CSV table of C-alpha atoms in Angstrom, one decimal:
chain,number,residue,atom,x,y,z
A,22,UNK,CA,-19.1,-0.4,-7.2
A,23,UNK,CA,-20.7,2.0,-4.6
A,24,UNK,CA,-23.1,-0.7,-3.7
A,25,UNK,CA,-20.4,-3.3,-3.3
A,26,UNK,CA,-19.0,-1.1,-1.3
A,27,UNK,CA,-22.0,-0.6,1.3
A,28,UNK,CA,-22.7,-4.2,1.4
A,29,UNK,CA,-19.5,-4.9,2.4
A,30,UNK,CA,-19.4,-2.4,5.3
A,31,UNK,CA,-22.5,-3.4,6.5
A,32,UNK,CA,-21.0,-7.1,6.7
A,33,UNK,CA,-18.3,-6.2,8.7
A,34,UNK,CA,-18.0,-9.1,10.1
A,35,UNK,CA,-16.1,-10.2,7.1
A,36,UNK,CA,-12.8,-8.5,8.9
A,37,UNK,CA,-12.1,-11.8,10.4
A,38,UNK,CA,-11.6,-13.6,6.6
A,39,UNK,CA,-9.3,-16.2,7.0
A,40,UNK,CA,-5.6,-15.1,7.7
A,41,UNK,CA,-2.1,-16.1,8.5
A,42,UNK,CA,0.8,-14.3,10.4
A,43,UNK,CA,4.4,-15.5,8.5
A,44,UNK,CA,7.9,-14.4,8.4
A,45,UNK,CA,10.0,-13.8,5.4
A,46,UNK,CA,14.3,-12.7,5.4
A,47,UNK,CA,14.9,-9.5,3.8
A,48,UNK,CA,18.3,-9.3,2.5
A,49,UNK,CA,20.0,-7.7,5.6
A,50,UNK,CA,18.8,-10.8,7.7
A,51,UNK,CA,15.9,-8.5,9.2
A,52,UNK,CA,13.0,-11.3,9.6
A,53,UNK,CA,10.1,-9.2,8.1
A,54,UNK,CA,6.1,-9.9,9.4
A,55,UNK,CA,3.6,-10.5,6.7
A,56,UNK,CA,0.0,-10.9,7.3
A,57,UNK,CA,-1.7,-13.1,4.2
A,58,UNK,CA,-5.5,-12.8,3.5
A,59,UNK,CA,-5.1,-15.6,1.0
A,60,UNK,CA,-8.9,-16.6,0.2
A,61,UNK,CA,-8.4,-16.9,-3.7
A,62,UNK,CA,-6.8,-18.8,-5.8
A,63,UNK,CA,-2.8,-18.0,-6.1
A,64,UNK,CA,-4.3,-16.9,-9.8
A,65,UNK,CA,-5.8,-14.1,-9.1
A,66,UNK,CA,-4.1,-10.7,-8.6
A,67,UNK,CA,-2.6,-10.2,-5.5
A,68,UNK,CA,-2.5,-6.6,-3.2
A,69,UNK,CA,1.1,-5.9,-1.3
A,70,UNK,CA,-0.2,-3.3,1.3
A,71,UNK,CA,2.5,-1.1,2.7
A,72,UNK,CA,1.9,1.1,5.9
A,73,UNK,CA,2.1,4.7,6.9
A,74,UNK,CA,5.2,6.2,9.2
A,75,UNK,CA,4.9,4.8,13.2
A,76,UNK,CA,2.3,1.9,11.8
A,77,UNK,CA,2.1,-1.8,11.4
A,78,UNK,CA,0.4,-4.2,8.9
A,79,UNK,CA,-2.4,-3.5,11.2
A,80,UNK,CA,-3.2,-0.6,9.2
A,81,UNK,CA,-5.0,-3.1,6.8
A,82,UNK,CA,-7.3,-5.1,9.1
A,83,UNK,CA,-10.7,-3.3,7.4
A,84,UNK,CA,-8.8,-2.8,3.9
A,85,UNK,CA,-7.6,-6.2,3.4
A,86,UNK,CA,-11.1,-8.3,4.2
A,87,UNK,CA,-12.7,-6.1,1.4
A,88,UNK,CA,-10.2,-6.5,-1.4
A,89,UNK,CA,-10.3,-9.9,-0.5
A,90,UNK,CA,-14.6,-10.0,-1.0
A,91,UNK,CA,-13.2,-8.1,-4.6
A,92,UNK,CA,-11.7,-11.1,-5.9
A,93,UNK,CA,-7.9,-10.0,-4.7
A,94,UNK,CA,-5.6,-11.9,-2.6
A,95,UNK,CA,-3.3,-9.4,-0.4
A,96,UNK,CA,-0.4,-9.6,2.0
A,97,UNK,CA,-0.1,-6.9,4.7
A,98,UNK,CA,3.4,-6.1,5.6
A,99,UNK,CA,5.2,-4.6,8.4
A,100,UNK,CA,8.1,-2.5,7.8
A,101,UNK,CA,10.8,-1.5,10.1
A,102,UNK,CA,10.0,1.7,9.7
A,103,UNK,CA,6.5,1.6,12.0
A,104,UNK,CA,5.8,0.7,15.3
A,105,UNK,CA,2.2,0.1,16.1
A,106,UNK,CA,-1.6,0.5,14.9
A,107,UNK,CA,-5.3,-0.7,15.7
A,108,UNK,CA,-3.2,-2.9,18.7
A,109,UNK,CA,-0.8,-4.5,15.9
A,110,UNK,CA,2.6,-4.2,16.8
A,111,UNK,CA,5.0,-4.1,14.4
A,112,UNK,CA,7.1,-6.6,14.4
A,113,UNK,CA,10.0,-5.9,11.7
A,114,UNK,CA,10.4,-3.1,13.7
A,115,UNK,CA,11.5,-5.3,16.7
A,116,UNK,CA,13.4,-7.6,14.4
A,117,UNK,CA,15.6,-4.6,12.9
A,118,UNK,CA,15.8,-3.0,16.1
A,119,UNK,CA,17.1,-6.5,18.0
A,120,UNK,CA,19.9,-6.6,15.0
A,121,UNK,CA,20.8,-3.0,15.3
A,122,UNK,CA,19.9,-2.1,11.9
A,123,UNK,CA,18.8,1.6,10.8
A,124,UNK,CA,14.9,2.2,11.0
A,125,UNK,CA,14.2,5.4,8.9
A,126,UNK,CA,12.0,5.5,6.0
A,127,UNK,CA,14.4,4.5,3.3
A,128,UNK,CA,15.6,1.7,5.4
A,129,UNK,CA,12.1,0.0,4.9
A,130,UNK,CA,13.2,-0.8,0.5
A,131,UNK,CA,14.5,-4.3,1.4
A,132,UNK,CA,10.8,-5.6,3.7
A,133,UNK,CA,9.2,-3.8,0.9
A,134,UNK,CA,11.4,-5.9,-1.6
A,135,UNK,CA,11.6,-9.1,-0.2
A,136,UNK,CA,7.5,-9.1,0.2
A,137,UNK,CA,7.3,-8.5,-3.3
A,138,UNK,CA,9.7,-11.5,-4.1
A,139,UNK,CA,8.4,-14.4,-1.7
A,140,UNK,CA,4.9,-13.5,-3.1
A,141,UNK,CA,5.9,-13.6,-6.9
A,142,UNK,CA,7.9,-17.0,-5.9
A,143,UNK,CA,5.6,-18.7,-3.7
A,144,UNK,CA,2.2,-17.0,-3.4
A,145,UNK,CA,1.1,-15.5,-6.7
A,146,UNK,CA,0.9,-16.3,-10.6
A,147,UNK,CA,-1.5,-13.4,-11.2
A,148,UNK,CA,-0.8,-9.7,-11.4
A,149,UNK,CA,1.2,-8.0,-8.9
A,150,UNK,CA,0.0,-4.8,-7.5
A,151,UNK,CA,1.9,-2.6,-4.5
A,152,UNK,CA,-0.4,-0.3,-2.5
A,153,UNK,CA,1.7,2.4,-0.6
A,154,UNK,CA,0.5,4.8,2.5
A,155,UNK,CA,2.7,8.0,3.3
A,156,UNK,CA,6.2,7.3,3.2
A,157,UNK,CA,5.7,3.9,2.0
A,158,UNK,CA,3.3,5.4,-0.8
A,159,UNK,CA,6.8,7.0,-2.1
A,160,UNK,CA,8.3,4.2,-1.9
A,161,UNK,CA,5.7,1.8,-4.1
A,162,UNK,CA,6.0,4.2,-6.6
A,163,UNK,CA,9.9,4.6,-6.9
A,164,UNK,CA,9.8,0.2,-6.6
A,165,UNK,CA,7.1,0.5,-9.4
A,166,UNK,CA,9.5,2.4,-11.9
A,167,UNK,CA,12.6,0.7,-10.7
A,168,UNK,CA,11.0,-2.8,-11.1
A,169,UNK,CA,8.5,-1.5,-14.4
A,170,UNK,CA,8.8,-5.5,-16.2
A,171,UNK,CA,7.5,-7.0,-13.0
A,172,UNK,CA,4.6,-4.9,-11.4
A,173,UNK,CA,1.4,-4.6,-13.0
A,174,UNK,CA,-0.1,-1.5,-10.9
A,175,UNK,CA,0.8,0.9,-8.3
A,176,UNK,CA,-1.9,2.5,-5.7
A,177,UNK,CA,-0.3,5.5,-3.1
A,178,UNK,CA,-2.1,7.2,-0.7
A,179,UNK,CA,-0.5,10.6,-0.1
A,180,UNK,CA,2.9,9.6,-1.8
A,181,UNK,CA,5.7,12.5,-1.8
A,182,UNK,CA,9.7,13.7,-1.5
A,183,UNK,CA,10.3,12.5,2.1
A,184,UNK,CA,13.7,11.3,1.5
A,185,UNK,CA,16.1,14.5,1.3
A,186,UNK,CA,17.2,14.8,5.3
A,187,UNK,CA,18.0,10.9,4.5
A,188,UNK,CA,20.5,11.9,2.5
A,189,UNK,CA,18.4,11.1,-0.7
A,190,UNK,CA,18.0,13.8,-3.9
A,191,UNK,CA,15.0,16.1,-3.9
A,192,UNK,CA,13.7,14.0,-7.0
A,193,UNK,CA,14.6,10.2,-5.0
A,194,UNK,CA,10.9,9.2,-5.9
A,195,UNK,CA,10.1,11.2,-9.4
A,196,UNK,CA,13.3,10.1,-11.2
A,197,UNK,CA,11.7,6.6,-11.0
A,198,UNK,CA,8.6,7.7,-11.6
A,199,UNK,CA,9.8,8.6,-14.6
A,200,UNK,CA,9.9,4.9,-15.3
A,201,UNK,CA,6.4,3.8,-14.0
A,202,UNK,CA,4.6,1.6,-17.7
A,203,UNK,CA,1.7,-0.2,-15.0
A,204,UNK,CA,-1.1,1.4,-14.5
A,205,UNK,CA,-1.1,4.0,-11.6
A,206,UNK,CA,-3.1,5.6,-8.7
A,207,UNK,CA,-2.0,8.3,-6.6
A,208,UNK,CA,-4.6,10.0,-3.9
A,209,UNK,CA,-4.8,12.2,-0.6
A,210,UNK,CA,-5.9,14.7,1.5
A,211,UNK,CA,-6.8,17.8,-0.5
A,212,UNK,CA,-4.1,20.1,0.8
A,213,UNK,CA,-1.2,17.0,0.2
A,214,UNK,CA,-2.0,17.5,-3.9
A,215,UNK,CA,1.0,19.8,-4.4
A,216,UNK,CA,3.3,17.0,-2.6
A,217,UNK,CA,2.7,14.9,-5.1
A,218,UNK,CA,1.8,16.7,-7.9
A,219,UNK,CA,4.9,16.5,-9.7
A,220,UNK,CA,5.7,12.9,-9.1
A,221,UNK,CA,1.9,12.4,-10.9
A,222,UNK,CA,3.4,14.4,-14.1
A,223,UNK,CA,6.3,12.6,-14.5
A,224,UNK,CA,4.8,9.6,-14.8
A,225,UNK,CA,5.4,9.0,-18.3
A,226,UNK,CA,1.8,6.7,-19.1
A,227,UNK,CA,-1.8,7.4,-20.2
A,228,UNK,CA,-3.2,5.2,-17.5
A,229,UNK,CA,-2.3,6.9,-14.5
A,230,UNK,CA,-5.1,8.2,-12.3
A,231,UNK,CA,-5.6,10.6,-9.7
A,232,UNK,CA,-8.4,11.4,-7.0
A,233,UNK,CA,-9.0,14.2,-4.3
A,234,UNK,CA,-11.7,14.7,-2.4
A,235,UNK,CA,-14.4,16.9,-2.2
A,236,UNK,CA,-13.8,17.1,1.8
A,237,UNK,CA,-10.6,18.1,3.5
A,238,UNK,CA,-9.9,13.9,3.5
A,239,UNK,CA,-7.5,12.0,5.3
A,240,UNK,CA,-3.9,11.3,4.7
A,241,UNK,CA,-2.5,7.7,3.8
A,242,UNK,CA,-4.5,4.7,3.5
A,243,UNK,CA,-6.7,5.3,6.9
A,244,UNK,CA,-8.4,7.3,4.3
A,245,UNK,CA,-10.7,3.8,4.1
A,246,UNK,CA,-11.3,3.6,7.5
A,247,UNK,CA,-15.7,3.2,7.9
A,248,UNK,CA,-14.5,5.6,10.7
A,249,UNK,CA,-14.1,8.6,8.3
A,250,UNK,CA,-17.5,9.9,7.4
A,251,UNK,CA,-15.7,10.5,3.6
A,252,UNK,CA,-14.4,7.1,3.1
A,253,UNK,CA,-16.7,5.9,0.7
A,254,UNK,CA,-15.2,8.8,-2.1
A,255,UNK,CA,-11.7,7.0,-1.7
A,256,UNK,CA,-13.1,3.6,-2.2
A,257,UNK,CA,-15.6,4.4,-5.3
A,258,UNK,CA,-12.3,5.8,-6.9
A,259,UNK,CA,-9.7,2.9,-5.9
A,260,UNK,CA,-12.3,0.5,-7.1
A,261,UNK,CA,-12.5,1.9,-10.2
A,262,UNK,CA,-8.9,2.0,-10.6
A,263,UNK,CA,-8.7,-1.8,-9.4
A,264,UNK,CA,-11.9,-3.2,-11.9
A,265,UNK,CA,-9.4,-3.5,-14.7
A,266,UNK,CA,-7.4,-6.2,-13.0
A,267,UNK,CA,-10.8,-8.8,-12.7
């Protein structure tokens, strides 16, 4: 995996892989923005990739290309709770904002949902897997207990209680976690561990994984970026998580 990994870093060129821009409605009527990096066929398993707080799908413009040359199909989606990232604006964001609908982290559930169902009804026969960053993380992993019949694995990058000053319980995330059967993969900076600690342990299975880095690391998915001089820890360990699904 570690050489996979290099090769494709030193083909960087493969960030341009074939991709398509698309709307979908989540329930409220918000039009949500999905970027598809559909290069496989709709067989395979496919990647949801949720951004960080203040961010866009654009998050995923060096991440998506090399899941892609991994044998997964992914969509990158913007949620109204974001704004922009790597000159990707967020367009949900507008969309909610233009229809005067509430733009805090919680808010983001129905994107995050409706993603999940256009792919499972028009994109993808294969396993389903949700990749959270941040706030989003949280929420992949509360979706992945709450929805446990129809997702086959859950990735979060620095996952954690964000939810209380939105009204939610101080347990909003672990009390589904509680109900997490896929496969799991929680990671972060080192200091973030004890923010997620106790989501980790109360997920109920033997196959849930955890990583931390010998280096202070990075929080959220930017933890991937070939920017980071420590990136290639976070992808030796998400790779191994992701082999079992090829």
């Amino acid at each position: 995996m570690k050489y996979l990994i290099l090769i494709f870093f030193l083909c960087f060129g493969l960030n341009v892989l074939a991709k398509e821009t698309i709307k979908i409605k989540a329930a409220d009527g918000v039009e949500v923005t999905v970027e598809l990096y559909m290069v496989h066929p709709d067989t395979v398993p496919m990647i949801i990739l949720y951004h960080q707080a203040g961010w866009s799908r654009g998050e995923y413009q060096e991440i998506a290309p090399i899941l892609n040359q991994w044998g997964f199909n992914c969509m990158a989606v913007d949620q109204r709770s974001g704004n922009m990232v790597n000159n990707v604006q967020n367009k949900t964001f507008v969309s909610a904002r233009q229809l005067m609908k509430e733009t805090k982290y919680v808010d983001a559930l129905p994107d995050m949902q409706a993603a999940i169902n256009h792919a499972k009804m028009y994109l993808a026969k294969g396993q389903m897997i949700i990749w959270g960053s941040s706030y989003s993380a949280a929420l992949v992993l509360k979706i992945a207990g709450d929805r446990s019949s129809d997702i086959d694995g859950v990735v979060a990058f620095s996952p954690g209680e964000y939810f209380q000053s939105m009204g939610k319980s101080s347990d909003y995330i672990t009390s589904s976690a509680q109900n997490i059967q896929c496969p799991s993969f929680i990671t972060s900076s080192r200091s973030e561990k004890n923010s997620w600690w106790g989501i980790h342990e109360a997920i109920p299975t033997e196959t849930k994984f955890y990583y931390l880095p010998e280096t202070s690391g990075n929080h959220g998915s930017r933890a991937l970026w070939s920017k980071f001089s420590d990136n290639e820890g976070y992808w030796n360990a998400v790779g191994v998580f992701l082999e079992q699904y090829l």
